[in-house]
XYZ file of C-alpha atoms in Angstrom:
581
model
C 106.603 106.392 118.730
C 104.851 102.799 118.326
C 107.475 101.338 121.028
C 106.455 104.107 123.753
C 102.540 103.761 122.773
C 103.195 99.940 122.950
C 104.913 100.434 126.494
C 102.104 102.516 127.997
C 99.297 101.182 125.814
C 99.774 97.643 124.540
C 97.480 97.046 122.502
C 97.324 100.865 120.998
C 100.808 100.362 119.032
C 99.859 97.737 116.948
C 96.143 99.436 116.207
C 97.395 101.782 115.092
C 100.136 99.702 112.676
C 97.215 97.709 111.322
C 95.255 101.515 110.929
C 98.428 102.819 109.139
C 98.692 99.773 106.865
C 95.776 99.788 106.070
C 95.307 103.818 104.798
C 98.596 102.755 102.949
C 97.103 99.460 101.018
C 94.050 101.705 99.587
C 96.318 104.890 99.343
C 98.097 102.762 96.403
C 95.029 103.062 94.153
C 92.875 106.107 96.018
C 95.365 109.387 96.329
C 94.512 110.483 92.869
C 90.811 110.436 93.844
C 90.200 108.221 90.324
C 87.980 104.851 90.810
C 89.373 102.410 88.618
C 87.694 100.160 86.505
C 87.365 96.401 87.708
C 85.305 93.483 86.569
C 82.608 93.604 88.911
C 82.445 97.605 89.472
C 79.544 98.343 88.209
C 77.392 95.605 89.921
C 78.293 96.394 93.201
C 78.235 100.183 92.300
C 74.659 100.062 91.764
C 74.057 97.957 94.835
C 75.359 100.674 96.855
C 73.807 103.266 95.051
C 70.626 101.843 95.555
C 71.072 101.244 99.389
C 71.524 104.931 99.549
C 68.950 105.841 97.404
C 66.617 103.955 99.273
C 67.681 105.544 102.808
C 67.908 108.893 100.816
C 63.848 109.123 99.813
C 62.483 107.149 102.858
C 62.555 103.817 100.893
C 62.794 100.305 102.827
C 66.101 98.447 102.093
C 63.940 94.750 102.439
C 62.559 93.463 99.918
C 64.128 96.898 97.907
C 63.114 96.303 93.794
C 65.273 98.185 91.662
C 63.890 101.351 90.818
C 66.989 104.001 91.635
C 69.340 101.073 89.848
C 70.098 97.951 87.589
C 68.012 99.962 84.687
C 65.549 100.783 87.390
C 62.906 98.113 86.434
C 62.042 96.684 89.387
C 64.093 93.050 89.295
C 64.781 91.708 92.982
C 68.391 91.166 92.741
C 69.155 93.259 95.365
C 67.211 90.771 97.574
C 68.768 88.130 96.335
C 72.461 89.478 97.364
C 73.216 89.659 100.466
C 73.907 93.452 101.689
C 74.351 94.146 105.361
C 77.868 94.549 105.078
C 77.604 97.363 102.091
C 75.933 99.445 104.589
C 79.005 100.790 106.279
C 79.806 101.872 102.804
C 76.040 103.804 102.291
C 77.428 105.300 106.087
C 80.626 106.863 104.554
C 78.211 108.290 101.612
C 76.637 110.005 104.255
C 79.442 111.813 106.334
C 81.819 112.116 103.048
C 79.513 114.081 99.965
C 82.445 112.843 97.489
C 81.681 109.092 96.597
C 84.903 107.912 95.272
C 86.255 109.048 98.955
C 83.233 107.552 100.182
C 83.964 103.705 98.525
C 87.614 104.391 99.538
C 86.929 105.548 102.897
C 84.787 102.141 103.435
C 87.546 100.112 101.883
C 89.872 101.375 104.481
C 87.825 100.440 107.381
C 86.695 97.299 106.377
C 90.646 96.280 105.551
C 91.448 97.431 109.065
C 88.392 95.456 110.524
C 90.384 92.209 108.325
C 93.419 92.803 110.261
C 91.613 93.207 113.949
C 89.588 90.078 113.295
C 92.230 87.976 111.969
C 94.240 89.244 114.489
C 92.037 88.287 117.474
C 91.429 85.290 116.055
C 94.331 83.722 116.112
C 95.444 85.189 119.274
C 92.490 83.502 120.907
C 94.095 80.029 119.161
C 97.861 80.778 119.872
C 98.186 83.170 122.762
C 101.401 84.613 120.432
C 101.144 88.404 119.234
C 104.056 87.668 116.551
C 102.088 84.819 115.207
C 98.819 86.464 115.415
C 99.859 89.844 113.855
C 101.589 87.689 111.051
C 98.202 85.498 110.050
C 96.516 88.988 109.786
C 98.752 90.543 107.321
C 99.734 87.201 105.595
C 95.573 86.713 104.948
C 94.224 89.982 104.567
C 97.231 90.841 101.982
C 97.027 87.564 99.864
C 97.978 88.349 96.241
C 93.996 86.852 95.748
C 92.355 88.933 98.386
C 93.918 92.047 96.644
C 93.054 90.651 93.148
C 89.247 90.143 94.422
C 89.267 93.610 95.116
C 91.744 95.885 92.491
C 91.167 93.463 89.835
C 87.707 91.377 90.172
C 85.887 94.422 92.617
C 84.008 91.209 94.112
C 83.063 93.430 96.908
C 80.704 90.435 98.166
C 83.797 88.025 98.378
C 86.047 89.615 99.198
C 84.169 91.252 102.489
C 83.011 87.314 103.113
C 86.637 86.696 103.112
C 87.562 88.975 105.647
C 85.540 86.893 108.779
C 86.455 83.821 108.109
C 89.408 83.719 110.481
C 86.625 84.416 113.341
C 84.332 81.477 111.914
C 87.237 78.919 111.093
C 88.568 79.695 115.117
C 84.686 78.889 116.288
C 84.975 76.096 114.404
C 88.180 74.699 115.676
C 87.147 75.403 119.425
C 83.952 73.623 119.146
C 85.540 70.262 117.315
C 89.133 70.414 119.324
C 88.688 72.439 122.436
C 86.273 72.861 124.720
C 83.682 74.272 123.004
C 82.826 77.408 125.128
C 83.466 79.784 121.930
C 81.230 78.237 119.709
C 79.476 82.031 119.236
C 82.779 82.651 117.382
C 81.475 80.530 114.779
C 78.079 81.633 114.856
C 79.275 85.711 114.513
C 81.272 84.754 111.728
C 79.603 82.642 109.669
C 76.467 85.211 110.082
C 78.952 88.101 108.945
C 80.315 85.840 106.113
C 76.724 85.086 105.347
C 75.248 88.541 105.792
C 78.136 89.251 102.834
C 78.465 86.575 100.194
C 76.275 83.086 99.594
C 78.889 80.842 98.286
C 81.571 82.102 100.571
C 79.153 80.575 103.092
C 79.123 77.190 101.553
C 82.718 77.295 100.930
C 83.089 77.651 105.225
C 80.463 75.534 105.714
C 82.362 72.806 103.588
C 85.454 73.563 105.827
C 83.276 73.082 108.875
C 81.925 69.749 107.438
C 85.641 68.964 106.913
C 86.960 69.573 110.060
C 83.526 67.775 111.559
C 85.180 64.319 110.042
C 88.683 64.983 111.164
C 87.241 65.534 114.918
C 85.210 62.479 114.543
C 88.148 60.370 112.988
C 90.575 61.682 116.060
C 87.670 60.524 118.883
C 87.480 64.458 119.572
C 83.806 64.236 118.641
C 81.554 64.525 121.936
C 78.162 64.480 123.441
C 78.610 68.246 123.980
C 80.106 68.889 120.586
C 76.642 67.684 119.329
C 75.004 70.540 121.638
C 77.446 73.273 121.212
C 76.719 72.389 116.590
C 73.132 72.258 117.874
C 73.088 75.628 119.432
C 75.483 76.869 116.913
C 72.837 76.239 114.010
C 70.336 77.476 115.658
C 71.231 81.014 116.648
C 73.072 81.353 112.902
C 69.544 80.457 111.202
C 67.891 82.604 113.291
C 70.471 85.457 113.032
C 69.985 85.133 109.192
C 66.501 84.313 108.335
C 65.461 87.795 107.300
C 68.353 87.832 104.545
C 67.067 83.812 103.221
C 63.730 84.579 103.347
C 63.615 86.689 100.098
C 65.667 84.756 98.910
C 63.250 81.538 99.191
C 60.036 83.693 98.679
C 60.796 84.898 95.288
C 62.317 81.537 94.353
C 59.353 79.339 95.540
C 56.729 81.882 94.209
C 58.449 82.417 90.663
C 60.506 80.969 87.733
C 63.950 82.825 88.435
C 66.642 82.907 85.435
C 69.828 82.631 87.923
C 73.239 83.121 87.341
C 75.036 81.700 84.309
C 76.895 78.341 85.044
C 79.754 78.453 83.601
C 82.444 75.909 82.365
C 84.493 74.693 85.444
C 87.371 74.453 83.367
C 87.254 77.516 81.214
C 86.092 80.808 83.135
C 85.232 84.496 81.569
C 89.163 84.973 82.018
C 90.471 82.472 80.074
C 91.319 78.789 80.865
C 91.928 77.171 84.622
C 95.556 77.575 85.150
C 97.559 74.536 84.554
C 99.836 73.165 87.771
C 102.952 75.322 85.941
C 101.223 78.182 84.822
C 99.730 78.166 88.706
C 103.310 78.197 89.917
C 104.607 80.841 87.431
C 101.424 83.377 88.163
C 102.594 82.769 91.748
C 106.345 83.597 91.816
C 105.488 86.685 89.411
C 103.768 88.039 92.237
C 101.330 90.268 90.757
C 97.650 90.499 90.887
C 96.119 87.550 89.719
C 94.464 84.762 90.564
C 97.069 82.973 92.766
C 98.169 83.707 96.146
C 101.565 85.133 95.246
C 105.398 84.554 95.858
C 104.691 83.913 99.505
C 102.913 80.822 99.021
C 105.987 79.238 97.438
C 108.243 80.761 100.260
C 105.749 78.811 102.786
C 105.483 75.330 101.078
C 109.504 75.179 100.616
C 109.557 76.322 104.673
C 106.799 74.198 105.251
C 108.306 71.642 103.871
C 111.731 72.066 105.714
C 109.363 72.484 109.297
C 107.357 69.518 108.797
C 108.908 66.951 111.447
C 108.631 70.032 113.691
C 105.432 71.506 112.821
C 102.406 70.872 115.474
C 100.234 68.442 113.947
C 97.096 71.485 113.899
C 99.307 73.240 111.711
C 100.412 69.779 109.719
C 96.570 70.138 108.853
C 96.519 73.216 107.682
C 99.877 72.674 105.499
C 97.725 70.152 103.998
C 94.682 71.948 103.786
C 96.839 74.734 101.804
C 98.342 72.191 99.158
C 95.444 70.423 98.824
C 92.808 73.733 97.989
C 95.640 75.466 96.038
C 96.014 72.523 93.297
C 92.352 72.021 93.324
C 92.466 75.744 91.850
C 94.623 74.124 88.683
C 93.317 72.362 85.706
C 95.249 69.004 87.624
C 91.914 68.538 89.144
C 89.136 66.746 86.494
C 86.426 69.966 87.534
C 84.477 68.544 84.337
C 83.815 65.937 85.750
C 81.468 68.098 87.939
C 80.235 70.235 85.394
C 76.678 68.894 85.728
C 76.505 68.613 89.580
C 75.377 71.248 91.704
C 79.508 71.935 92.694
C 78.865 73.707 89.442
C 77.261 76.685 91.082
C 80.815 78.003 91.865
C 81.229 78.804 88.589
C 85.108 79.147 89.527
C 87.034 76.532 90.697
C 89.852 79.390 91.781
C 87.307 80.743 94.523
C 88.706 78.203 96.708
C 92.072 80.401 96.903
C 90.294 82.391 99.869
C 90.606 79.206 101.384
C 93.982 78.135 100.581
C 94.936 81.404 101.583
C 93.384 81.223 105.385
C 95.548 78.035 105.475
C 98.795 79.769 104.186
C 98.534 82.223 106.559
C 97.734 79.974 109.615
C 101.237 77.799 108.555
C 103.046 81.127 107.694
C 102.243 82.642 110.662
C 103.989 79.552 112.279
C 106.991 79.789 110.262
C 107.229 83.896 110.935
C 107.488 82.988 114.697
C 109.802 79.773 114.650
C 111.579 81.394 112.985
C 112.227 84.652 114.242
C 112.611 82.528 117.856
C 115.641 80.760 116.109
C 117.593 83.805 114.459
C 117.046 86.029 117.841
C 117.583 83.625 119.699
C 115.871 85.765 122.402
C 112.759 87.405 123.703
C 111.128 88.690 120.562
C 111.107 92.867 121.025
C 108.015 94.995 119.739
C 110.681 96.530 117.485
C 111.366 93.080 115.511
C 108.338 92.786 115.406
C 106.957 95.901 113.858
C 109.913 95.340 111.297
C 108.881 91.670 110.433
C 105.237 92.922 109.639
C 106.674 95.474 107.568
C 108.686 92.999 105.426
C 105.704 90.491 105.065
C 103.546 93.773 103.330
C 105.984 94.690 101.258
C 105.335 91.638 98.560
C 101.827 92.165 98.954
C 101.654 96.084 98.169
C 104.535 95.955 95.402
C 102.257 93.806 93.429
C 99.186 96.641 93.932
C 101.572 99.093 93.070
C 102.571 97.459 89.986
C 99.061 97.041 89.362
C 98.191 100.960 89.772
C 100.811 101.649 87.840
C 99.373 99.886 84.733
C 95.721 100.996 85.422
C 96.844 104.387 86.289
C 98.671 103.860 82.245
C 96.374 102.344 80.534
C 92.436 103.184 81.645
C 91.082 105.625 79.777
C 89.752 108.411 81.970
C 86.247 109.497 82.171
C 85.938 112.819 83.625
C 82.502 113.978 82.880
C 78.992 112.224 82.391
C 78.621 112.681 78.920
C 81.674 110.360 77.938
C 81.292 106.932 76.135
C 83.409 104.220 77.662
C 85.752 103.750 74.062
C 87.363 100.615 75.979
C 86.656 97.919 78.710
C 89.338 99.314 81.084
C 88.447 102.410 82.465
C 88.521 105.114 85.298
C 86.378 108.023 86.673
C 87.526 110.934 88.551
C 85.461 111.912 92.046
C 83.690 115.101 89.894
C 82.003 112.982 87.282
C 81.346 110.127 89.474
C 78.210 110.946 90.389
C 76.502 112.048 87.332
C 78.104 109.616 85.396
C 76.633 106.582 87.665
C 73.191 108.303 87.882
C 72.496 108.126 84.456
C 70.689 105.232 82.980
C 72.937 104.058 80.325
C 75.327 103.512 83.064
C 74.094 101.937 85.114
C 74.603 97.615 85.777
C 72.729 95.830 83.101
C 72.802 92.403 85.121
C 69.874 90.055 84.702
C 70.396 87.681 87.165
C 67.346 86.828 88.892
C 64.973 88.382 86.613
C 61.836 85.849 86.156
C 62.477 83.842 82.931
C 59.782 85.584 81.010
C 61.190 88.941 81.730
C 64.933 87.229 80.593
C 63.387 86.352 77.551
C 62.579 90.029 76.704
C 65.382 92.048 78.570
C 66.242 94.066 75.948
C 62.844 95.990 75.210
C 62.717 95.855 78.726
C 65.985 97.128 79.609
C 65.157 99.915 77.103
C 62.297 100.993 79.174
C 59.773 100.093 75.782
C 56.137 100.698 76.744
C 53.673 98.641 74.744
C 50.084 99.969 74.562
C 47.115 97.567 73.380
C 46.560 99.700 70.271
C 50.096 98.574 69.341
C 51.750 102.092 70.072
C 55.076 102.012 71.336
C 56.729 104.827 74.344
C 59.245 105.056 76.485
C 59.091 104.912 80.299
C 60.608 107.934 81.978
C 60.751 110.322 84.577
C 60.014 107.860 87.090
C 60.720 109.044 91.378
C 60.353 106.241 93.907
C 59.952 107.587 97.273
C 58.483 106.109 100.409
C 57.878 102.681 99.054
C 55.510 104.828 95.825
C 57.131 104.597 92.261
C 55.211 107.142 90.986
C 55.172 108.231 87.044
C 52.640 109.735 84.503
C 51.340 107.730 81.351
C 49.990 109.352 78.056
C 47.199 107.305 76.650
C 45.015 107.928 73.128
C 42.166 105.961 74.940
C 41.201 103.651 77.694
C 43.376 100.564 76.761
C 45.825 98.424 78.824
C 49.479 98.975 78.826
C 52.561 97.045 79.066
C 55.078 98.578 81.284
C 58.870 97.530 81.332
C 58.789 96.758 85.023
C 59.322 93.137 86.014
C 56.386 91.205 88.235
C 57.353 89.206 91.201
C 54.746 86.988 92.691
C 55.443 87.126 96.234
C 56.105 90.988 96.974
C 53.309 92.680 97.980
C 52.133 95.559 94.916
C 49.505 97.933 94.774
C 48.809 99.999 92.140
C 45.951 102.982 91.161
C 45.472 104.835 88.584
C 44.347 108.298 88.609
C 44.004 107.661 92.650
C 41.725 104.721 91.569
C 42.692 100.878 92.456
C 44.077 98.876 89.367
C 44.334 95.118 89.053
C 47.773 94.034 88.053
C 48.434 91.620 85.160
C 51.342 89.713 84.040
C 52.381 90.238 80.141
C 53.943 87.556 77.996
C 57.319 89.361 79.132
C 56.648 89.217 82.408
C 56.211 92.382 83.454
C 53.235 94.870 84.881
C 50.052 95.055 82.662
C 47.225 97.054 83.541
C 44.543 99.583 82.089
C 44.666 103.456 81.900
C 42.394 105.784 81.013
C 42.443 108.335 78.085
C 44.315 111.402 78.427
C 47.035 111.985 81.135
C 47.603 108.816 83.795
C 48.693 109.365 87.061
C 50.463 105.544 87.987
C 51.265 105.103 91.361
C 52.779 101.362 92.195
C 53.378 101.026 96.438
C 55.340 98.595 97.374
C 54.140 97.262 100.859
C 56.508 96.556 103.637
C 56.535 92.420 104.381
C 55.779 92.043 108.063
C 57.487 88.450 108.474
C 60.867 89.823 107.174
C 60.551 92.523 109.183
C 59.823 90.041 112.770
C 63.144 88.622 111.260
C 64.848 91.490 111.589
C 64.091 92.386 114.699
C 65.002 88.703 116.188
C 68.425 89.476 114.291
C 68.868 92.905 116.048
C 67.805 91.638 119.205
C 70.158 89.037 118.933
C 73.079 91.054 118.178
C 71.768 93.169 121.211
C 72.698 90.334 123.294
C 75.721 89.513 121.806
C 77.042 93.154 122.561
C 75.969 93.106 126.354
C 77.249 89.374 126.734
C 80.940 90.776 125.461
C 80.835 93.822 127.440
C 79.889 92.119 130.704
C 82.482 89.445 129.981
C 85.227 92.161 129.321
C 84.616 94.095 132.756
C 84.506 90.742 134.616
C 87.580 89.990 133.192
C 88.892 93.488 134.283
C 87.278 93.583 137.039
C 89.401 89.737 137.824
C 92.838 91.177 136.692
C 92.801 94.049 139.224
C 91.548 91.366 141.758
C 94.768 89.292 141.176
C 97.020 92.533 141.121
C 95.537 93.401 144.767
């Protein structure tokens, strides 16, 4: 079937390959309709949640406190993440009612969109459909892009990770070609961007790398300086309303962020000696290496290297060199008090390594495949080759399900207490069981430090009236930009309530339809007066008119984008049939 689709439509057979593959590579963990548990679930739960909520009841998703999620008490982390690419996901919630289906049905299209863009990228480098079709599978089915996902559920990552292939080829073409796709690099370094912060610096250091390299080789020239200059500019206009928040709250307020942790000894367990590296590798299971195939790549790398093109000499060295600085061989603590420390993982840097395997294995795959055949490569070998390079790749998930699937201890209605840290939920109890509060994230990054300081009577939703009475806060509904609740009061006194105070984000609050001043308690959150009696509380949260010009230069931008590609497409049509005549 895929050899007489590939005869009439060319480019439909191996669509629909990368389509098939990649229902298959989420089938592993989704035909049982169970979520499994995974470090980061939660977090990124809530994030979605709270997009949806927010489109749900009219909210705006700029600027978005967290009142539907994260304990609902207003912290800004949502601003301080980056979130366009979780919308798809709030899309699926939309057409699909069941929300496990949903998150699956999102997974599935953003894994194709990792083989398309992969794909396209490196055909725009090589011109080869063996090679390219290789680097996609080879990158997007890294034994660490499926750990970021099964295991870690760094949704932010591991979407980042999926457009670097089309930032890394802008890259290249501006510092080695001739610089006419330097857009390349601006799309995907706003898509990486619009997905995961230090994913972004992580490119950008590979840009800054490749920079030197085109300067040492005398590739560096006048117009390389204008196609970087344009290149910045459109990316920091394309992303200004996603760094302004970001900048805002940070400027305006004293912001507890993330946890720096020790280089050499992250949350799971110690960095990975050289051996243990190796071993983790060759076992081929989920973890944080990049699996059996790397090993397979440096031995045939090694055995190509008089051969190998010297862009692809780079990249073998680019692969050794990132993977061991993912070991304990590197001194990282010697960096523990320098701003590097923000990465809080040296082993990040395997979604680097891994772009690099896959550009040299890609190589390999088609050398080759050219030497054994000794002919004309057929869409059949090819469609077989692919289907040998997935099968490492979705063993290890398998073997992973397999334990999970084992192991987890199923939730399957709201009421249940998580008895372990590893567990699953089936589709029914997925939504009850995330909409209740004691289930929801308890992050605190980016809470102001007073509020840090007191995040658990906060987090518990603990009122605290003047008269030194003590409530809960409850039966809260946000709804077009209006968190609206009711307040009990013995007399007219002012009141502590456990949501957090940002300077910088626009509040205003009455009282029984009356205007109320806002204070900020010694926990950083909202103080104000109420009356005796019952107190209607009404806290608006008004729309920021620069982030929202932002926005619209953003859209506008991608606007042109669009009609540039589309007019370039029919003129290149439009030239093919020309030549034909």
């Amino acid at each position: 079937m895929l050899g007489r689709l590939e005869k009439r439509y060319p480019w439909l057979g191996l669509q629909l390959f990368f389509f098939v593959l990649s229902i298959l590579s989420i089938y592993i963990f989704s035909h049982r309709g169970i979520l499994y548990d995974a470090d980061d679930l939660k977090f990124h739960v809530d994030r979605i949640n709270g997009l949806y909520q927010a489109i749900m009841n009219n909210n705006s998703i700029l600027m978005m406190p967290s009142f539907k999620d994260f304990k609902n008490v207003g912290d800004m982390v949502q601003s301080f993440y980056p979130m366009v690419t979780l919308l798809p996901f709030v899309f699926f919630r939309f057409i699909f009612f069941n929300p496990v289906f949903a998150l699956y049905a999102g997974l599935v299209f953003f894994t194709y969109i990792g083989f398309l863009t992969a794909y396209l990228a490196m055909f725009k480098f090589s011109k080869n459909i063996l090679q390219s079709a290789s680097f996609a599978l080879i990158y997007n089915l890294s034994i660490y892009h499926l750990t970021d996902l099964f295991i870690r559920f760094d949704l932010g990552e591991w979407l980042a990770l999926i457009f670097y292939p089309i930032a890394i080829y802008g890259f290249f073409n501006i510092f080695f070609e001739d610089g006419k796709n330097y857009n390349w690099a601006v799309v995907g370094l706003s898509l990486v961007a619009y997905s995961h912060i230090l994913a972004t610096l992580f490119l950008v250091a590979v840009a800054i790398v490749m920079l030197i390299i085109a300067i040492a080789r005398k590739n560096f020239l006048l117009e390389t300086s204008f196609n970087i200059a344009k290149g910045i500019g459109l990316f920091s206009l394309q992303i200004l309303f996603t760094i302004y928040p970001l900048v805002l709250l940070t400027l305006r307020n004293h912001i507890h962020f993330p946890t720096r942790y020790n280089l050499m000894v992250s949350p799971g367990g110690e960095l990975a000696s050289l051996g243990t590296f190796i071993s983790e590798s060759a076992n081929n299971q989920l973890n944080r290496s990049l699996g059996v195939i790397l090993i397979i790549i440096v031995i045939g790398g090694f055995l190509k290297l008089r051969k190998m093109p010297i862009v692809y000499k780079y990249s073998f060295l680019f692969m050794c060199i990132t993977a061991l600085l993912t070991t304990s061989l590197f001194p990282w603590y010697l960096l523990q008090k320098t701003p590097i420390a923000i990465i809080q993982f040296p082993w990040r840097l395997l979604g680097v390594s891994g772009f690099f395997m896959a550009v040299v294995g890609s190589w390999l795959v088609d050398e080759i495949a050219k030497e054994v055949l000794q002919k004309k490569i057929k869409n059949r070998y090819i469609y077989g080759i692919l289907i040998m390079l997935s099968l490492p790749s979705l063993s290890a998930e398998f073997y992973t399900f397999y334990q999970k699937s084992q192991s987890d201890q199923l939730i399957t209605n709201s009421y249940q207490q998580e008895n372990s840290k590893n567990y699953s939920i089936t589709s029914a109890a997925f939504s009850k069981y995330f909409g209740k509060f004691r289930n929801s994230s308890d992050n605190t990054d980016y809470y102001t430090k007073s509020a840090f300081a007191h995040k658990v009577s906060i987090q518990r939703r603990v009122i605290y009236f003047e008269d030194q009475t003590q409530n809960k806060l409850t039966n809260t509904k946000f709804e077009n930009n209006k968190l609206t609740f009711y307040l009990n009061s013995e007399k007219k006194q002012t009141v502590d309530i456990p949501i957090i105070y940002y300077r910088g984000i626009n509040y205003q609050l009455s009282v029984n339809n009356k205007k109320e001043v806002i204070n900020t308690s010694r926990r950083g959150t909202m103080k104000f007066f109420v009356s005796k009696g019952t107190n209607k509380v009404v806290l608006k949260i008004k729309e920021n008119f620069i982030e929202n010009s932002f926005i619209v230069i953003s859209l506008f931008m991608w606007f042109g984008y669009i009609v540039k590609s589309l007019f370039n497409l029919l003129k290149k049509k439009r030239k093919s049939k020309d030549e034909k005549k």
